[in-house]
mmCIF file of C-alpha atoms in Angstrom:
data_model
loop_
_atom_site.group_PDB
_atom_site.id
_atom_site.type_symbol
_atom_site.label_atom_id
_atom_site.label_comp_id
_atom_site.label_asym_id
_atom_site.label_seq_id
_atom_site.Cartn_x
_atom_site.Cartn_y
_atom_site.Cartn_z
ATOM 1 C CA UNK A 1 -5.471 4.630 -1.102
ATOM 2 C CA UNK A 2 -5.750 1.224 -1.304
ATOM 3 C CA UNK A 3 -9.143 -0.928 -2.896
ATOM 4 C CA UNK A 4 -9.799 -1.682 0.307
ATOM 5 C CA UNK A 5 -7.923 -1.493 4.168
ATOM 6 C CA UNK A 6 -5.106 -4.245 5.100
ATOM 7 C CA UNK A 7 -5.991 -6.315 7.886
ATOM 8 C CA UNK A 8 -9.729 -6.229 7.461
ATOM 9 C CA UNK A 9 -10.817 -9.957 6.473
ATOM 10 C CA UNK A 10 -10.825 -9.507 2.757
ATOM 11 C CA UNK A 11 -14.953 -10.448 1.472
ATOM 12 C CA UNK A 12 -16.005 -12.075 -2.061
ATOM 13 C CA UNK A 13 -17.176 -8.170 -2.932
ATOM 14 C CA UNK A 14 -14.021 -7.443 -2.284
ATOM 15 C CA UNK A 15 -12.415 -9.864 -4.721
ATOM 16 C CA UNK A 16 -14.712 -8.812 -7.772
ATOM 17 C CA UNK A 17 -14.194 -5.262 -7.156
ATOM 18 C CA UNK A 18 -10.774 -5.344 -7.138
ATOM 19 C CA UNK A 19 -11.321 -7.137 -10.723
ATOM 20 C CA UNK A 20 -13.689 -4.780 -11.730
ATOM 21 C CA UNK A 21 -10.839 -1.539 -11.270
ATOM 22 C CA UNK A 22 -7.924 -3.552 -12.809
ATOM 23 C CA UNK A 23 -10.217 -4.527 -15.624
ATOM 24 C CA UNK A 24 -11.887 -0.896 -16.463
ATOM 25 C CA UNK A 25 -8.543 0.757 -15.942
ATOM 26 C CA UNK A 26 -5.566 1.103 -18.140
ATOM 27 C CA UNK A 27 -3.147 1.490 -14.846
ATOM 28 C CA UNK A 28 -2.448 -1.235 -12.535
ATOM 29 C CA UNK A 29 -4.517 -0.489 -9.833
ATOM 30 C CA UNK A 30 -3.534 0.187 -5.841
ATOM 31 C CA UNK A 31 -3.994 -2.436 -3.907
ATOM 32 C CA UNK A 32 -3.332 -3.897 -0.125
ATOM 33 C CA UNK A 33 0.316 -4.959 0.032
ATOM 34 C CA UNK A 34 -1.523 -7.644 1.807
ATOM 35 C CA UNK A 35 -3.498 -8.811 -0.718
ATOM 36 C CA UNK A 36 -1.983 -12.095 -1.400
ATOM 37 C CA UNK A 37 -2.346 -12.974 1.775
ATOM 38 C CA UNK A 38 -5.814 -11.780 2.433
ATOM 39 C CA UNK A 39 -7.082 -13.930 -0.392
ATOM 40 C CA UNK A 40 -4.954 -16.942 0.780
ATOM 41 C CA UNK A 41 -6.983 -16.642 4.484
ATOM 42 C CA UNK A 42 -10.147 -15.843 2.407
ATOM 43 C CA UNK A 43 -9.802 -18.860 0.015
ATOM 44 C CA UNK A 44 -8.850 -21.090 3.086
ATOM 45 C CA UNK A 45 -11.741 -20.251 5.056
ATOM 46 C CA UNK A 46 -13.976 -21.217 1.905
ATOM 47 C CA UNK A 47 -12.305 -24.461 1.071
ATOM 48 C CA UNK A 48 -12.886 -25.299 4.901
ATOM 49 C CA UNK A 49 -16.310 -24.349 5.024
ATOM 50 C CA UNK A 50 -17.304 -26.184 1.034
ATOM 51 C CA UNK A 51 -15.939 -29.426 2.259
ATOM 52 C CA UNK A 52 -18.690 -29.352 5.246
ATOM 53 C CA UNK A 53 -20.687 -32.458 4.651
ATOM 54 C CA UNK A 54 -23.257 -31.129 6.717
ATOM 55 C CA UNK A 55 -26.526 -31.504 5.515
ATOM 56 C CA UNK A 56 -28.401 -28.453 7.496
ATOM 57 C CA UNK A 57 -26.446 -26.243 5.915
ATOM 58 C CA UNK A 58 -26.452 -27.664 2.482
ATOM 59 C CA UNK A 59 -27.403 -24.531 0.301
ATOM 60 C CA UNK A 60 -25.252 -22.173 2.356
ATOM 61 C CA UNK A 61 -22.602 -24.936 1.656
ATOM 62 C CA UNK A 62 -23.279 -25.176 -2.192
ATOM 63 C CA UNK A 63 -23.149 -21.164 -1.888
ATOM 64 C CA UNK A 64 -19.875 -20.759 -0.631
ATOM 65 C CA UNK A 65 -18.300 -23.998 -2.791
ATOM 66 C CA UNK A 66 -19.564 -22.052 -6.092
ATOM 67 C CA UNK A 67 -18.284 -18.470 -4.804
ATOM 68 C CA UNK A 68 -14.802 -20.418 -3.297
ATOM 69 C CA UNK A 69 -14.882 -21.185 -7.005
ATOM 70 C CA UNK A 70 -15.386 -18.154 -8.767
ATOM 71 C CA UNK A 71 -12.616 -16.647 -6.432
ATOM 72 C CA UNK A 72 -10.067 -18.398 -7.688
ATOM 73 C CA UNK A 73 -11.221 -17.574 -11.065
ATOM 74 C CA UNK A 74 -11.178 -14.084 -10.490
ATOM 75 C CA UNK A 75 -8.226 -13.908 -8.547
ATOM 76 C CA UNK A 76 -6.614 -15.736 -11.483
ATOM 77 C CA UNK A 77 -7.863 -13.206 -13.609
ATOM 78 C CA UNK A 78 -6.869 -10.368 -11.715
ATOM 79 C CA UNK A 79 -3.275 -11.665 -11.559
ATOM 80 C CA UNK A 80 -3.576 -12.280 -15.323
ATOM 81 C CA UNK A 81 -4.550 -8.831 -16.058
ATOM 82 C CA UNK A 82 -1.795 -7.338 -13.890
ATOM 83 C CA UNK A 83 1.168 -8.938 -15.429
ATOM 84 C CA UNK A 84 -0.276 -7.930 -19.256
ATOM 85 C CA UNK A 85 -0.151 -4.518 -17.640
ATOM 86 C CA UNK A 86 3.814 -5.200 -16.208
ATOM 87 C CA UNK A 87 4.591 -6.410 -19.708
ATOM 88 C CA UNK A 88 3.191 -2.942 -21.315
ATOM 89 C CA UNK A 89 5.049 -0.895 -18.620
ATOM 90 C CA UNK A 90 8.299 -2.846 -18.923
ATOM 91 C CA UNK A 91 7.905 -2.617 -22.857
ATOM 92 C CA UNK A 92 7.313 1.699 -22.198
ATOM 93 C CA UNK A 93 9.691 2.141 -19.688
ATOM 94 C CA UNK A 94 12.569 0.018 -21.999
ATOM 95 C CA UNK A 95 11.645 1.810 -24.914
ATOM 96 C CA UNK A 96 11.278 5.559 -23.659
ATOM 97 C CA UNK A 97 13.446 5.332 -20.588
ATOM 98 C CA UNK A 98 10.576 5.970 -17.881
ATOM 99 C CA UNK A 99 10.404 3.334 -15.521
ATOM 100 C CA UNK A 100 8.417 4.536 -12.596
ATOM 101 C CA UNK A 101 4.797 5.037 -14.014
ATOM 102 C CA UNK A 102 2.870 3.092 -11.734
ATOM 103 C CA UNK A 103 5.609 1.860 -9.529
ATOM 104 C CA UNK A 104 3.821 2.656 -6.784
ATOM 105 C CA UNK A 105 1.043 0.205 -7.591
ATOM 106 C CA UNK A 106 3.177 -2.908 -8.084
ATOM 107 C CA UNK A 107 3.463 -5.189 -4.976
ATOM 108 C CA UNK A 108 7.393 -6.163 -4.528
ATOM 109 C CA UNK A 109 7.246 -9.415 -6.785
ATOM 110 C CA UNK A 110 5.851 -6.887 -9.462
ATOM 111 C CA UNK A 111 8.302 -4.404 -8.932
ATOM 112 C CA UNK A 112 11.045 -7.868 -9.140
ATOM 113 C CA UNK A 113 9.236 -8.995 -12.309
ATOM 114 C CA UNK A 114 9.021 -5.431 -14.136
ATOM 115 C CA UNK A 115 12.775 -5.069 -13.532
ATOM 116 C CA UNK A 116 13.829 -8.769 -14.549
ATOM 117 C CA UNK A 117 11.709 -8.274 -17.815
ATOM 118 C CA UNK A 118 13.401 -4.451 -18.639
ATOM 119 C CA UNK A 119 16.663 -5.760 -17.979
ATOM 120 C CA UNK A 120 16.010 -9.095 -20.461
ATOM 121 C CA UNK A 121 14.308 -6.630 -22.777
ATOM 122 C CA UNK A 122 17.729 -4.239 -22.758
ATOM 123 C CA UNK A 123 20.086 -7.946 -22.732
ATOM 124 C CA UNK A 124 18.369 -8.765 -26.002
ATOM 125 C CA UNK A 125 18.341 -5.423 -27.655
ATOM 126 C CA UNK A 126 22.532 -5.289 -26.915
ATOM 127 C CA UNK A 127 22.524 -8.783 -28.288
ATOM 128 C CA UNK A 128 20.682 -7.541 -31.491
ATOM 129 C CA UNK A 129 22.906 -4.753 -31.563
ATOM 130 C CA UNK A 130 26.028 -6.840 -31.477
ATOM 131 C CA UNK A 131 24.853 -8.985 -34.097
ATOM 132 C CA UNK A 132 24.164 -6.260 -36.366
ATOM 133 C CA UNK A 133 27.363 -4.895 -35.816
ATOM 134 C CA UNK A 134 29.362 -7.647 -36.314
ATOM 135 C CA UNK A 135 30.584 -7.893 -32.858
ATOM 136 C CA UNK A 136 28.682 -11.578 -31.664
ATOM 137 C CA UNK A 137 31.011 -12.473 -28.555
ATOM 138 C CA UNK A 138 32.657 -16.324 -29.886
ATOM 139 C CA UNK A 139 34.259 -18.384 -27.668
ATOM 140 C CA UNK A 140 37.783 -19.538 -28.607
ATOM 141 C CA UNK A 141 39.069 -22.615 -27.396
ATOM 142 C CA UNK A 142 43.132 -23.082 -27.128
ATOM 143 C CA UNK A 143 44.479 -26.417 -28.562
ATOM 144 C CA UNK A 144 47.081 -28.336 -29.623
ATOM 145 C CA UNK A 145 47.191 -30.120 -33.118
ATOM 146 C CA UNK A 146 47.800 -33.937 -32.679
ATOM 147 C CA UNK A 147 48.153 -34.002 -36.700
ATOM 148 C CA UNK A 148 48.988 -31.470 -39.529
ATOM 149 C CA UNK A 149 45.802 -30.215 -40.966
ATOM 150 C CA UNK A 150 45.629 -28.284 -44.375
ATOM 151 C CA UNK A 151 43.759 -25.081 -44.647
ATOM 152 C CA UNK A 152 40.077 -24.939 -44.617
ATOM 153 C CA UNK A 153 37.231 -22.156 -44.054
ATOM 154 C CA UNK A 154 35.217 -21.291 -40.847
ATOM 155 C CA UNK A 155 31.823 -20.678 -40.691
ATOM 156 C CA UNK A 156 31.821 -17.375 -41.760
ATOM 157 C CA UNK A 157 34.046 -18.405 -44.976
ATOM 158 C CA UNK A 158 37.480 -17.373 -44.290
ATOM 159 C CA UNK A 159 40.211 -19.240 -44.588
ATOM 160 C CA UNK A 160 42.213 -20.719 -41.423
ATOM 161 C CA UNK A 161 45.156 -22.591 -40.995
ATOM 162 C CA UNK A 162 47.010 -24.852 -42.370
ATOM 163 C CA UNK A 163 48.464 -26.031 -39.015
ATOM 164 C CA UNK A 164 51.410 -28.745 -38.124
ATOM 165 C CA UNK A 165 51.485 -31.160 -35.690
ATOM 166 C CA UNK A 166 52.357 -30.061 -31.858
ATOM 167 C CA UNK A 167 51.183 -26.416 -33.145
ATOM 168 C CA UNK A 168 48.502 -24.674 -30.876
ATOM 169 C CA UNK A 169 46.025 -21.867 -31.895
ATOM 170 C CA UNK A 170 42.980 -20.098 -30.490
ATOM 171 C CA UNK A 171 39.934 -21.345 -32.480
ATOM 172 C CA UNK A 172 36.268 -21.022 -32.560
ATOM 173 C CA UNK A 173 33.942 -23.143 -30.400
ATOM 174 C CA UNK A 174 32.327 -24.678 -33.365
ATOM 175 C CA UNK A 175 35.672 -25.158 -35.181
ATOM 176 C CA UNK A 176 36.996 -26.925 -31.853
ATOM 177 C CA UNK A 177 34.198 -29.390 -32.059
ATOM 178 C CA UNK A 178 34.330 -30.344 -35.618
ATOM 179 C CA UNK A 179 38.281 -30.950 -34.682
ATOM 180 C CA UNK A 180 37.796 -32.728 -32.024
ATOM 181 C CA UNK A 181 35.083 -35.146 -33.526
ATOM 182 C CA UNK A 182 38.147 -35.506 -36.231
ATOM 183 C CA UNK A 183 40.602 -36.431 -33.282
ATOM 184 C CA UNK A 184 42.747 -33.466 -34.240
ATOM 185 C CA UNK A 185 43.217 -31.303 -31.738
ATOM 186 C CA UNK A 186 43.818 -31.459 -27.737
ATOM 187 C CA UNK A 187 42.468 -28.755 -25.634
ATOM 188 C CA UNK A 188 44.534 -26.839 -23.453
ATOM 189 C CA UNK A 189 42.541 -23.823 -22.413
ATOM 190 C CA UNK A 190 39.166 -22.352 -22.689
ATOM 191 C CA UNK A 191 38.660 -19.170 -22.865
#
């Protein structure tokens, strides 16, 4: 099932093949659950063996520094590819409901990631919603006037107040603060 078998040691073949499938496919591609892992060991063993200063082995050296190199570029590349693939699935799945095409591909960070960015896809489409409905959650602050203030207008244009001294009301956030800066109001309570 898999590109290749968990707990084999994981080869530079391995690497590019596994870019080769995620690039030429439109799925994410299966791969070891262990894959991380495996190219952690592999890249590891590489590093070790490129920062030999040993000079009988110097082209077998240089050989293994440039493909310890191009490793981490592909690996890079594969992770790339795989999280533009997440963002199309997450974008599907929160726009047509159906959420489990290609679940089974996705190692468990993937899975967390494609349900962090449907969830923060749906948060923002309620928030639109609200907004074009009028219905924007505000925060209202409860205060107490320390002066008598005459009427004035919010920020949507409607008129509030007047209000006398030692009177309290439940205002808008932003109303609050331009109040406060004014030294007009006390809080009491937020809401």
């Amino acid at each position: 099932k898999w590109l290749f078998p968990a707990l084999s040691m994981i080869t530079y073949n391995d690497i590019y093949e596994a870019l080769r499938k995620e690039k030429n496919a439109e799925q994410l591609q299966p791969i070891s659950p262990n894959f991380i892992q495996e190219i952690a060991s592999y890249l590891n063993e590489k590093r070790e063996i490129s920062e030999k200063k040993d000079d009988i082995f110097s082209d077998a050296v240089f050989k293994t520094k440039k493909q310890f190199e191009n490793a981490i570029s592909i690996f890079k590349d594969i992770m790339r590819r795989r999280k533009e693939k997440l963002l199309r699935l997450a974008f599907v799945a929160k726009e047509t409901g159906i959420s489990k095409r290609d679940f089974e591909n996705m190692m468990e960070f993937e899975k967390d990631m494609f349900d962090e960015i449907v969830k923060s896809m749906e948060d923002a489409d309620k928030k639109v919603s609200e907004l074009m409905n009028g219905q924007e959650k505000q925060k209202n602050i409860l205060v107490t006037f320390k002066d008598n203030v005459a009427e004035f207008l919010d920020v949507k244009g409607e008129v509030i107040g007047p209000f006398d001294k030692g009177e309290m009301a439940n205002l808008p956030e932003e109303i609050v603060q331009i109040l406060r800066e004014a030294d007009k109001v006390k809080i009491v309570e937020r809401n």
